[in-house]
Each structure stands twice: as C-alpha cells, then as structure tokens.
C-alpha cells in the first residue's frame, strides 16, 4: 500500500464544520476569479454552476481518495459493474445532499452574488442521458447504493459524446435532435491520461509453438489499435463517507499521425483513421431493445470491455501476481449481455498476455463473471454475425469457438444426443455466412451466477427463456428484484415529503428504507394526512407550471394526475391508455357521461427512432390531446398532455406529482419496471397488470392499495398456444371497444393530417394485437373508473397513498445491492467505523 494512503484510510468520516463552510465559500470565489476569469458580479448562471460544482467536487475528491485508500488497506474485493448505459441524472444537487453541503451552500454569502435562488442555477445543469431507460437508470441507482453502503463497487462504461437524442414534437410527430453532452468538459469528470489503454482491432491470428512448454501460442497481429482514455466520475454515497467512481472511456485515435502518409501529402488520409477511431465513443445507440448487426455497436462493446478488463487486471497485479487469487479480489457484474465480450477478453488476456493455460484461465474467468438478464423479449436477445465478429476480433472468435466446443462436450454428457436441447444451448448457431454468436448463451456459460430482476421474471427466465441451461446448472440461477435509490427518488426529488417524513420518524429511513413502515401509524392521523396531501398538491402545481412552460397547455392541479412515463413500446401499452382516454371522451360527447373526477393524463417517453409503430402511438396521443384539449364540451373534465424529452430531471418533477401511476404492460413482458417503484414511493397508487415487479409491489402495499387488472401471464401463454385469441371477436362483441376502435378508422383524430392516418393501428389491433390491448381494455377502463371514484374520497385516498409509501421500503436499491453482495458478490461494506 502506498505510504500516502495509510493515514487517509483511517480518516474518512465526513462531518461538516465551520471550516468546511469557509472553504466552500473560498473555493467558489477562487474558481470564479481564477478559473472562469471573471468578477463574481459578472458571472452567468452557467458559470456559477461550474464554479459551485468544482468547489463541491473538491470535497467529493477528498472523500474519494480516503475511500480508495480504505479499500486498498483492507484488501477488499472490488465489484466492477459493466454497463453500456448510465442514466446518472444531474449531479450538483444530489452531491450537495449526499455530502451534507446543501444547507452550507445556501447559508454562505458571497459578495456580489447575482442570484437569490439556487434552484435557477441547479436548473441550468445538463442532465446527461447516457442511457435509454430502465436498464441505464438501474445502473445509476446501484452505483449510488454501493457508495452509500460503502461497498467497493465501480461502474465501467462508455463516455459517449452524444447521449440519447433530444425529443421534440413537430405537428405531433417525434423529431430527434442530437444532444451533445460534452462530458469531457463536465466539472464532474476528470481525465486519467495516465491510465490510457490500447485496444487492438482487426488483423489476424498467428499460431506458433511455445519453445519451452511445447504448447500452441496465439499472436494477434497486424491490428489497427485505438486507445481508451478513462474519465472518472465521482459517485458520492449518502453521508459522504464513501465516494466510489464511475470510469467512462473515451476512444481516441493515434495521436501520432502516420508521418509517411502525411509527408506524401496524404493529410486527409492520415486524419481519417484517427477520426474513425474516435467515432467509437461518439454516440449512444438509441434503442432500448438491441442494435445487433451494427459493426460500430460491436466495436463499442469490445472497446469498453477491453478497456475495463485491462484496467481491472492492472489493478489486481498491484496486489498479487497469483492469478488464481483473482476471484478473491474481483467480481464483474454484466449488466445484460452488452458487455458479454468481457468473458472472451478475460480469456484472451489471461492466456495470450499473461501466459495462463486454457484450463486455468477458464477456471478463473468463470469465478469472476456474473450476468443479469433484463429482458425476455426474443428480439432483444443479442446475437452477432460470426464473420463480422471474426473480422474485427479474430482471436476472440477463436476463443468463443473453443469455449463452445468444450461446453458442448459437457452438454452432450448431460443431454445425450438430444439435438433440440443441444441446439438451444449452443453459443454458436448456424453455418457459413449466417452463423451467429448468441451473447446470452455466452454470458450464461461464462458466468457463475445468472439473475433475473423480479420474481416472475426470474421464474420465466428459468422455465421459458433458457430451461435447458437451468437443467444443466440449477444452482447458477437466482432472483434479485430491482430497486431504486431513495436518495434521488425521495430525499432529493420530493424534498417536502422527505422533510415531512423525517419530522415524524427521524431521518434513518434515508439509508434504511424499511423504516418507512413507521408511517403506517400516521395513515389516519389528521394533521399528517393534511400535510401529506398539501405536499402532493404543491408538487402538482409545480408540474403544472412546467407543463405550461414546455407545452403551452394549462392543466388543472386539482384534477387527478394520471401519469405514464417510460419508453414508448407496444408491450408497455401506452396505446391502451390512450384508447381508454378516447373511451371517456366519447362517453362525454355522445352519452353525457362524465368521469367521477376531472382528470389529467400525462404521458412522457421516447420511442426508438426506427420504431415506426411506437412513433405512431406518440402521434396518436398528441392528436387525441389536441382534439380533447380544444373541445369545450369536455368542459375541463379531461386534459391530455405529452411532455416532451423525458429524462431523469423531468422524472424528478413528474413522479412526485402523480396520483395514479400507470403500469399496464402485457403480463410476462416487463422484466421488472422501476418507475412503478418510484411512483409508489412518492405516494401514487398503481393501476397495473400482474407483471414484473408490480406483483411484488402489490404484495408489499396490500391488495386494497393497488388497482390490479388484466390477463395473467399463464392465460396469455395458453391463449397463444391454443391460438385462441381473436381480437376481431372482441371488437365485434364489445360495444365499448368497437366505438373506440372505430375512431381510429375515421378522421376524428386526424383532421389536420391526411385521412385515416391511424388506420394502421386499427388494423393491427383487429388482425393481430400481439400485446393483447383489446383483451384487457375493458377491464382497464373499469379499474380506472374505480380508482377515480376512490379519489373523490380524499381521506381514503390519502390513506392508500400513505400506505404505499410506508410499505415500499423493500424496493430500495440498498436492499437489491445487499442481495447481490450476499448472494453473488460475497462482499461486505468496507466502512471506517
Ligand atoms: C429493462 C426492462 C425493465 C427493467 C430494466 C431494469 C432492458 C433490456 N430491460 O423491465 O425492460 O426494469 O431493464 O432491470 O432495458
């Protein structure tokens, strides 16, 4: 251990005092004057944000050095979380809270400071969208929890220059705009050029014989290398005692331009390679399923896992050069299959670079990797064309073939010649040009544990997705239900509710979310209920003004706020929600039947740019909104809003303002969902199907406090098996369904556009309706009406909402991370006290 670390390891507590406060003030002034280069009175909000962030970062860094020293000192095993996505959200406010500096910042006085309100400054912070949806946000929650618990857990990923596109609407259509993060200049990141890694690509493999051992040796040569520069992003745990980091790699070309080409006047040619290399970390793929088959995507995946694996081995070698000890020091968690190339990369490093035998390398590798599956959607299971992979990574393809050859011998010893089962488990599938590599199979074979993300999902993983693997290795499979960090999703996003809770049960809930149980005692305490509802009301008002600002639509904060915020996908059934809205609208204008209470439907979410059907759903929602919001007959009973550009910072406004959270996925399709947990934590009641973590949420909060509806997974599967689902019959038999559907086959919602714009949706639902929208629509409508009626009884509603908050504790990501720590990683928190 480095001498400079010895002392640090023992002093990591974070107790703020007057000296810290003075330091914070001095630092801010310092950055304004000498870094930004202005007088205080001249700075813009953005500059103020930068100066404060840099000053706060100092505190984070001090704690980070101490944390790392502590981990080193205790020889702790490290967890490496590999993910191509991280939706970390804005940092400043979160870090101020976690470092305990929030009040200090608000209390210091800087002469000439031009603003009264810190919120205005916080609001200018860029919200980096380095992910698509739930999977990326989950990774960010887990980083927060690992740091808050003092678990030595580090994220590895890609430092995209362009995150997810910015969503705008033009005439109701989603338009994507590029969104440059400029992360390398973010005050929260710092480059570690000293940790630069070389990533070889292409070339070929030469086989020779090792003269000493007589074993074959493989030399990957004539490669076209690119370089990975790590950028570290401190992850501040709650209380500031532990600060881990997220290491994101930027791709760089060779800074030495090829001098020969250059001299021959080939300036552009010389630069071309460099530019091409740098495109590797340029942009996040904007799909929440897969972008399989795209060479750049494969390159991104390899780039980042090779950076990570090399970095991990380098750190290990500082501790030991006995490779058998690696599993004592290292666990690599694969966040879905995107980083699965880490497995052959580890083999390549151990065998080709560090001279290990195949058997040694395999034994080590398969004790290090664990894999989390996040989806059962068949189209979302990654595969790569073997030729393409072999061209880019010839040595890795060889290794994958060898892993498969050996694995298939084992499989044959268990399955005999059952060719169906053998074919299902094989990593390599098909022949010749069309041969593919199945990344889920590779991940399962190379990992010691495989988990799903909610109970139902983990069961279906074993019984439906990969039953043959389950038969081979029943003990490898387990469930870890997802969780969310209470720091961002309550303490920070809903400060008023957070304060109310703390004033009644103390603040320990922030790190022990189960303690929210104590709120049960207050569910019928009149003054608590009153405050609780008043806070919800203020959150709704805040959201209403944001909606006005971003859409120009006036919504009534006294109406019930029904929110569906998530990626737009057929299985997530935003389509069903908007059909239900249409049904209510028709009931008013045709039958004079009004909802029990005025309602505001709020949608948010992006569709993958190439997912045309999802984009039509957006257009339909926007058109329905346009018609309803302008129809005076509806008399302010229904409003519909689609808030553009959903991201973490918008979620922080939407979630605390919801009365109803819509979670109506087709049963068996939503692996877990995490929005469902965030809404419940903030006192929204769920209208949801028997799917993903909804099931466990309902179990936790109680049947009476959850609006369940819809077909169950088994029912759906059996209907498919017997071919007995006929949506057209439902259309014919249900007047309710028919009337709604007919509007799609008319110009009711497309007068300004060309005629019968939504006929394609009409036809799809009648003919196929793969996601069974029509099957569940009527029941969905009934349960919505039941909820709306309940909403009129304010006291009853408040009780249900409070019980949701009180009983949602088990969905803290601290619990999830401790589950991983105990059941998979075998690590304990490394705390200073
Ligand atoms: C998503 C699932 C969600 C789940 C998150 C986090 C992918 C591939 N999967 O249901 O659809 O909550 O992962 O586990 O993004």
mmCIF file of N, CA, C and O in Angstrom, residues 694-745:
data_model
loop_
_atom_site.group_PDB
_atom_site.id
_atom_site.type_symbol
_atom_site.label_atom_id
_atom_site.label_comp_id
_atom_site.label_asym_id
_atom_site.label_seq_id
_atom_site.Cartn_x
_atom_site.Cartn_y
_atom_site.Cartn_z
ATOM 1 N N UNK A 694 -44.518 -5.269 -10.415
ATOM 2 C CA UNK A 694 -45.873 -4.891 -9.964
ATOM 3 C C UNK A 694 -46.393 -5.908 -8.952
ATOM 4 O O UNK A 694 -47.042 -5.559 -7.968
ATOM 5 N N UNK A 695 -46.108 -7.171 -9.248
ATOM 6 C CA UNK A 695 -46.646 -8.256 -8.423
ATOM 7 C C UNK A 695 -46.122 -8.120 -6.993
ATOM 8 O O UNK A 695 -46.881 -8.220 -6.023
ATOM 9 N N UNK A 696 -44.824 -7.879 -6.900
ATOM 10 C CA UNK A 696 -44.229 -7.752 -5.567
ATOM 11 C C UNK A 696 -44.631 -6.448 -4.887
ATOM 12 O O UNK A 696 -44.768 -6.394 -3.662
ATOM 13 N N UNK A 697 -44.832 -5.413 -5.682
ATOM 14 C CA UNK A 697 -45.270 -4.137 -5.099
ATOM 15 C C UNK A 697 -46.660 -4.319 -4.488
ATOM 16 O O UNK A 697 -46.930 -3.895 -3.361
ATOM 17 N N UNK A 698 -47.513 -5.008 -5.235
ATOM 18 C CA UNK A 698 -48.867 -5.230 -4.735
ATOM 19 C C UNK A 698 -48.826 -6.047 -3.450
ATOM 20 O O UNK A 698 -49.519 -5.744 -2.477
ATOM 21 N N UNK A 699 -47.988 -7.084 -3.446
ATOM 22 C CA UNK A 699 -47.828 -7.899 -2.244
ATOM 23 C C UNK A 699 -47.430 -7.021 -1.062
ATOM 24 O O UNK A 699 -47.934 -7.179 0.040
ATOM 25 N N UNK A 700 -46.514 -6.093 -1.324
ATOM 26 C CA UNK A 700 -45.976 -5.260 -0.244
ATOM 27 C C UNK A 700 -46.993 -4.229 0.243
ATOM 28 O O UNK A 700 -47.182 -4.060 1.448
ATOM 29 N N UNK A 701 -47.644 -3.544 -0.686
ATOM 30 C CA UNK A 701 -48.504 -2.435 -0.248
ATOM 31 C C UNK A 701 -49.909 -2.911 0.129
ATOM 32 O O UNK A 701 -50.661 -2.173 0.770
ATOM 33 N N UNK A 702 -50.237 -4.107 -0.263
ATOM 34 C CA UNK A 702 -51.565 -4.654 0.064
ATOM 35 C C UNK A 702 -52.534 -4.510 -1.103
ATOM 36 O O UNK A 702 -52.539 -3.483 -1.777
ATOM 37 N N UNK A 703 -53.349 -5.558 -1.268
ATOM 38 C CA UNK A 703 -54.274 -5.588 -2.402
ATOM 39 C C UNK A 703 -55.191 -4.383 -2.467
ATOM 40 O O UNK A 703 -55.560 -3.922 -3.546
ATOM 41 N N UNK A 704 -55.548 -3.872 -1.295
ATOM 42 C CA UNK A 704 -56.501 -2.754 -1.279
ATOM 43 C C UNK A 704 -55.880 -1.452 -1.747
ATOM 44 O O UNK A 704 -56.588 -0.467 -1.975
ATOM 45 N N UNK A 705 -54.584 -1.441 -1.814
ATOM 46 C CA UNK A 705 -53.905 -0.191 -2.157
ATOM 47 C C UNK A 705 -53.248 -0.269 -3.522
ATOM 48 O O UNK A 705 -52.267 0.428 -3.793
ATOM 49 N N UNK A 706 -53.763 -1.125 -4.341
ATOM 50 C CA UNK A 706 -53.196 -1.359 -5.666
ATOM 51 C C UNK A 706 -54.339 -1.733 -6.589
ATOM 52 O O UNK A 706 -55.176 -2.563 -6.232
ATOM 53 N N UNK A 707 -54.423 -1.120 -7.758
ATOM 54 C CA UNK A 707 -55.521 -1.411 -8.676
ATOM 55 C C UNK A 707 -55.046 -2.399 -9.742
ATOM 56 O O UNK A 707 -54.412 -2.028 -10.719
ATOM 57 N N UNK A 708 -55.354 -3.660 -9.482
ATOM 58 C CA UNK A 708 -54.894 -4.739 -10.373
ATOM 59 C C UNK A 708 -55.941 -5.041 -11.443
ATOM 60 O O UNK A 708 -57.137 -5.041 -11.167
ATOM 61 N N UNK A 709 -55.469 -5.308 -12.638
ATOM 62 C CA UNK A 709 -56.406 -5.718 -13.687
ATOM 63 C C UNK A 709 -55.645 -6.544 -14.717
ATOM 64 O O UNK A 709 -54.418 -6.595 -14.702
ATOM 65 N N UNK A 710 -56.397 -7.167 -15.592
ATOM 66 C CA UNK A 710 -55.797 -7.744 -16.797
ATOM 67 C C UNK A 710 -55.468 -9.219 -16.743
ATOM 68 O O UNK A 710 -55.466 -9.851 -15.689
ATOM 69 N N UNK A 711 -55.167 -9.736 -17.925
ATOM 70 C CA UNK A 711 -54.831 -11.148 -18.069
ATOM 71 C C UNK A 711 -53.518 -11.458 -17.363
ATOM 72 O O UNK A 711 -52.623 -10.625 -17.310
ATOM 73 N N UNK A 712 -53.424 -12.675 -16.876
ATOM 74 C CA UNK A 712 -52.169 -13.128 -16.269
ATOM 75 C C UNK A 712 -51.293 -13.755 -17.361
ATOM 76 O O UNK A 712 -51.794 -14.187 -18.405
ATOM 77 N N UNK A 713 -50.022 -13.838 -17.026
ATOM 78 C CA UNK A 713 -49.068 -14.389 -17.975
ATOM 79 C C UNK A 713 -49.464 -15.791 -18.478
ATOM 80 O O UNK A 713 -49.443 -16.071 -19.672
ATOM 81 N N UNK A 714 -49.892 -16.666 -17.549
ATOM 82 C CA UNK A 714 -50.242 -18.048 -17.971
ATOM 83 C C UNK A 714 -51.413 -18.034 -18.940
ATOM 84 O O UNK A 714 -51.478 -18.836 -19.876
ATOM 85 N N UNK A 715 -52.356 -17.119 -18.671
ATOM 86 C CA UNK A 715 -53.533 -17.058 -19.549
ATOM 87 C C UNK A 715 -53.125 -16.640 -20.955
ATOM 88 O O UNK A 715 -53.597 -17.186 -21.956
ATOM 89 N N UNK A 716 -52.220 -15.685 -20.995
ATOM 90 C CA UNK A 716 -51.766 -15.200 -22.299
ATOM 91 C C UNK A 716 -51.039 -16.306 -23.055
ATOM 92 O O UNK A 716 -51.298 -16.565 -24.227
ATOM 93 N N UNK A 717 -50.152 -16.983 -22.329
ATOM 94 C CA UNK A 717 -49.381 -18.045 -22.963
ATOM 95 C C UNK A 717 -50.309 -19.152 -23.467
ATOM 96 O O UNK A 717 -50.150 -19.654 -24.585
ATOM 97 N N UNK A 718 -51.297 -19.472 -22.665
ATOM 98 C CA UNK A 718 -52.164 -20.569 -23.099
ATOM 99 C C UNK A 718 -53.024 -20.141 -24.292
ATOM 100 O O UNK A 718 -53.272 -20.937 -25.202
ATOM 101 N N UNK A 719 -53.450 -18.878 -24.314
ATOM 102 C CA UNK A 719 -54.190 -18.405 -25.491
ATOM 103 C C UNK A 719 -53.333 -18.467 -26.750
ATOM 104 O O UNK A 719 -53.789 -18.823 -27.828
ATOM 105 N N UNK A 720 -52.070 -18.129 -26.580
ATOM 106 C CA UNK A 720 -51.180 -18.184 -27.750
ATOM 107 C C UNK A 720 -50.994 -19.630 -28.207
ATOM 108 O O UNK A 720 -51.013 -19.924 -29.388
ATOM 109 N N UNK A 721 -50.806 -20.497 -27.219
ATOM 110 C CA UNK A 721 -50.535 -21.889 -27.562
ATOM 111 C C UNK A 721 -51.715 -22.493 -28.312
ATOM 112 O O UNK A 721 -51.541 -23.212 -29.292
ATOM 113 N N UNK A 722 -52.909 -22.160 -27.857
ATOM 114 C CA UNK A 722 -54.084 -22.774 -28.473
ATOM 115 C C UNK A 722 -54.649 -21.909 -29.592
ATOM 116 O O UNK A 722 -55.720 -22.188 -30.122
ATOM 117 N N UNK A 723 -53.929 -20.835 -29.894
ATOM 118 C CA UNK A 723 -54.351 -19.962 -30.980
ATOM 119 C C UNK A 723 -55.773 -19.441 -30.780
ATOM 120 O O UNK A 723 -56.546 -19.324 -31.717
ATOM 121 N N UNK A 724 -56.087 -19.142 -29.516
ATOM 122 C CA UNK A 724 -57.493 -18.825 -29.250
ATOM 123 C C UNK A 724 -57.739 -17.338 -28.986
ATOM 124 O O UNK A 724 -58.802 -16.976 -28.510
ATOM 125 N N UNK A 725 -56.761 -16.521 -29.280
ATOM 126 C CA UNK A 725 -57.012 -15.082 -29.122
ATOM 127 C C UNK A 725 -57.432 -14.483 -30.463
ATOM 128 O O UNK A 725 -56.682 -14.517 -31.430
ATOM 129 N N UNK A 726 -58.652 -13.939 -30.496
ATOM 130 C CA UNK A 726 -59.163 -13.356 -31.730
ATOM 131 C C UNK A 726 -59.625 -11.930 -31.463
ATOM 132 O O UNK A 726 -60.789 -11.716 -31.097
ATOM 133 N N UNK A 727 -58.746 -10.973 -31.637
ATOM 134 C CA UNK A 727 -59.113 -9.597 -31.282
ATOM 135 C C UNK A 727 -60.325 -9.094 -32.055
ATOM 136 O O UNK A 727 -61.096 -8.285 -31.541
ATOM 137 N N UNK A 728 -60.483 -9.608 -33.256
ATOM 138 C CA UNK A 728 -61.627 -9.150 -34.044
ATOM 139 C C UNK A 728 -62.951 -9.488 -33.343
ATOM 140 O O UNK A 728 -63.906 -8.705 -33.378
ATOM 141 N N UNK A 729 -62.986 -10.649 -32.682
ATOM 142 C CA UNK A 729 -64.203 -11.027 -31.949
ATOM 143 C C UNK A 729 -64.486 -10.044 -30.815
ATOM 144 O O UNK A 729 -65.635 -9.713 -30.542
ATOM 145 N N UNK A 730 -63.425 -9.634 -30.157
ATOM 146 C CA UNK A 730 -63.624 -8.667 -29.064
ATOM 147 C C UNK A 730 -64.205 -7.386 -29.631
ATOM 148 O O UNK A 730 -65.145 -6.802 -29.084
ATOM 149 N N UNK A 731 -63.648 -6.978 -30.728
ATOM 150 C CA UNK A 731 -64.145 -5.772 -31.412
ATOM 151 C C UNK A 731 -65.632 -5.913 -31.725
ATOM 152 O O UNK A 731 -66.432 -5.011 -31.485
ATOM 153 N N UNK A 732 -65.994 -7.078 -32.224
ATOM 154 C CA UNK A 732 -67.400 -7.277 -32.604
ATOM 155 C C UNK A 732 -68.323 -7.375 -31.382
ATOM 156 O O UNK A 732 -69.451 -6.899 -31.409
ATOM 157 N N UNK A 733 -67.784 -7.989 -30.338
ATOM 158 C CA UNK A 733 -68.676 -8.280 -29.199
ATOM 159 C C UNK A 733 -68.819 -7.128 -28.214
ATOM 160 O O UNK A 733 -69.815 -7.023 -27.517
ATOM 161 N N UNK A 734 -67.795 -6.277 -28.127
ATOM 162 C CA UNK A 734 -67.861 -5.228 -27.111
ATOM 163 C C UNK A 734 -68.179 -3.881 -27.762
ATOM 164 O O UNK A 734 -67.385 -3.356 -28.537
ATOM 165 N N UNK A 735 -69.330 -3.348 -27.412
ATOM 166 C CA UNK A 735 -69.700 -2.031 -27.941
ATOM 167 C C UNK A 735 -68.680 -0.985 -27.526
ATOM 168 O O UNK A 735 -68.348 -0.072 -28.276
ATOM 169 N N UNK A 736 -68.225 -1.156 -26.295
ATOM 170 C CA UNK A 736 -67.241 -0.204 -25.751
ATOM 171 C C UNK A 736 -65.978 -0.182 -26.617
ATOM 172 O O UNK A 736 -65.525 0.864 -27.064
ATOM 173 N N UNK A 737 -65.463 -1.373 -26.884
ATOM 174 C CA UNK A 737 -64.232 -1.478 -27.672
ATOM 175 C C UNK A 737 -64.482 -1.000 -29.109
ATOM 176 O O UNK A 737 -63.688 -0.257 -29.688
ATOM 177 N N UNK A 738 -65.588 -1.411 -29.636
ATOM 178 C CA UNK A 738 -65.883 -1.104 -31.036
ATOM 179 C C UNK A 738 -65.929 0.415 -31.275
ATOM 180 O O UNK A 738 -65.357 0.934 -32.228
ATOM 181 N N UNK A 739 -66.604 1.091 -30.381
ATOM 182 C CA UNK A 739 -66.771 2.536 -30.563
ATOM 183 C C UNK A 739 -65.405 3.248 -30.526
ATOM 184 O O UNK A 739 -65.147 4.148 -31.325
ATOM 185 N N UNK A 740 -64.570 2.801 -29.623
ATOM 186 C CA UNK A 740 -63.234 3.419 -29.544
ATOM 187 C C UNK A 740 -62.435 3.105 -30.809
ATOM 188 O O UNK A 740 -61.849 3.990 -31.436
ATOM 189 N N UNK A 741 -62.459 1.818 -31.158
ATOM 190 C CA UNK A 741 -61.673 1.387 -32.323
ATOM 191 C C UNK A 741 -62.116 2.113 -33.590
ATOM 192 O O UNK A 741 -61.290 2.485 -34.426
ATOM 193 N N UNK A 742 -63.388 2.321 -33.701
ATOM 194 C CA UNK A 742 -63.886 2.975 -34.922
ATOM 195 C C UNK A 742 -63.349 4.395 -35.092
ATOM 196 O O UNK A 742 -63.238 4.873 -36.210
ATOM 197 N N UNK A 743 -63.009 5.030 -33.989
ATOM 198 C CA UNK A 743 -62.441 6.384 -34.145
ATOM 199 C C UNK A 743 -61.087 6.315 -34.860
ATOM 200 O O UNK A 743 -60.690 7.253 -35.536
ATOM 201 N N UNK A 744 -60.397 5.182 -34.685
ATOM 202 C CA UNK A 744 -59.099 5.044 -35.361
ATOM 203 C C UNK A 744 -59.290 4.792 -36.851
ATOM 204 O O UNK A 744 -58.383 5.003 -37.655
ATOM 205 N N UNK A 745 -60.456 4.306 -37.176
ATOM 206 C CA UNK A 745 -60.765 4.042 -38.576
ATOM 207 C C UNK A 745 -61.590 5.202 -39.167
ATOM 208 O O UNK A 745 -62.363 5.025 -40.093
#
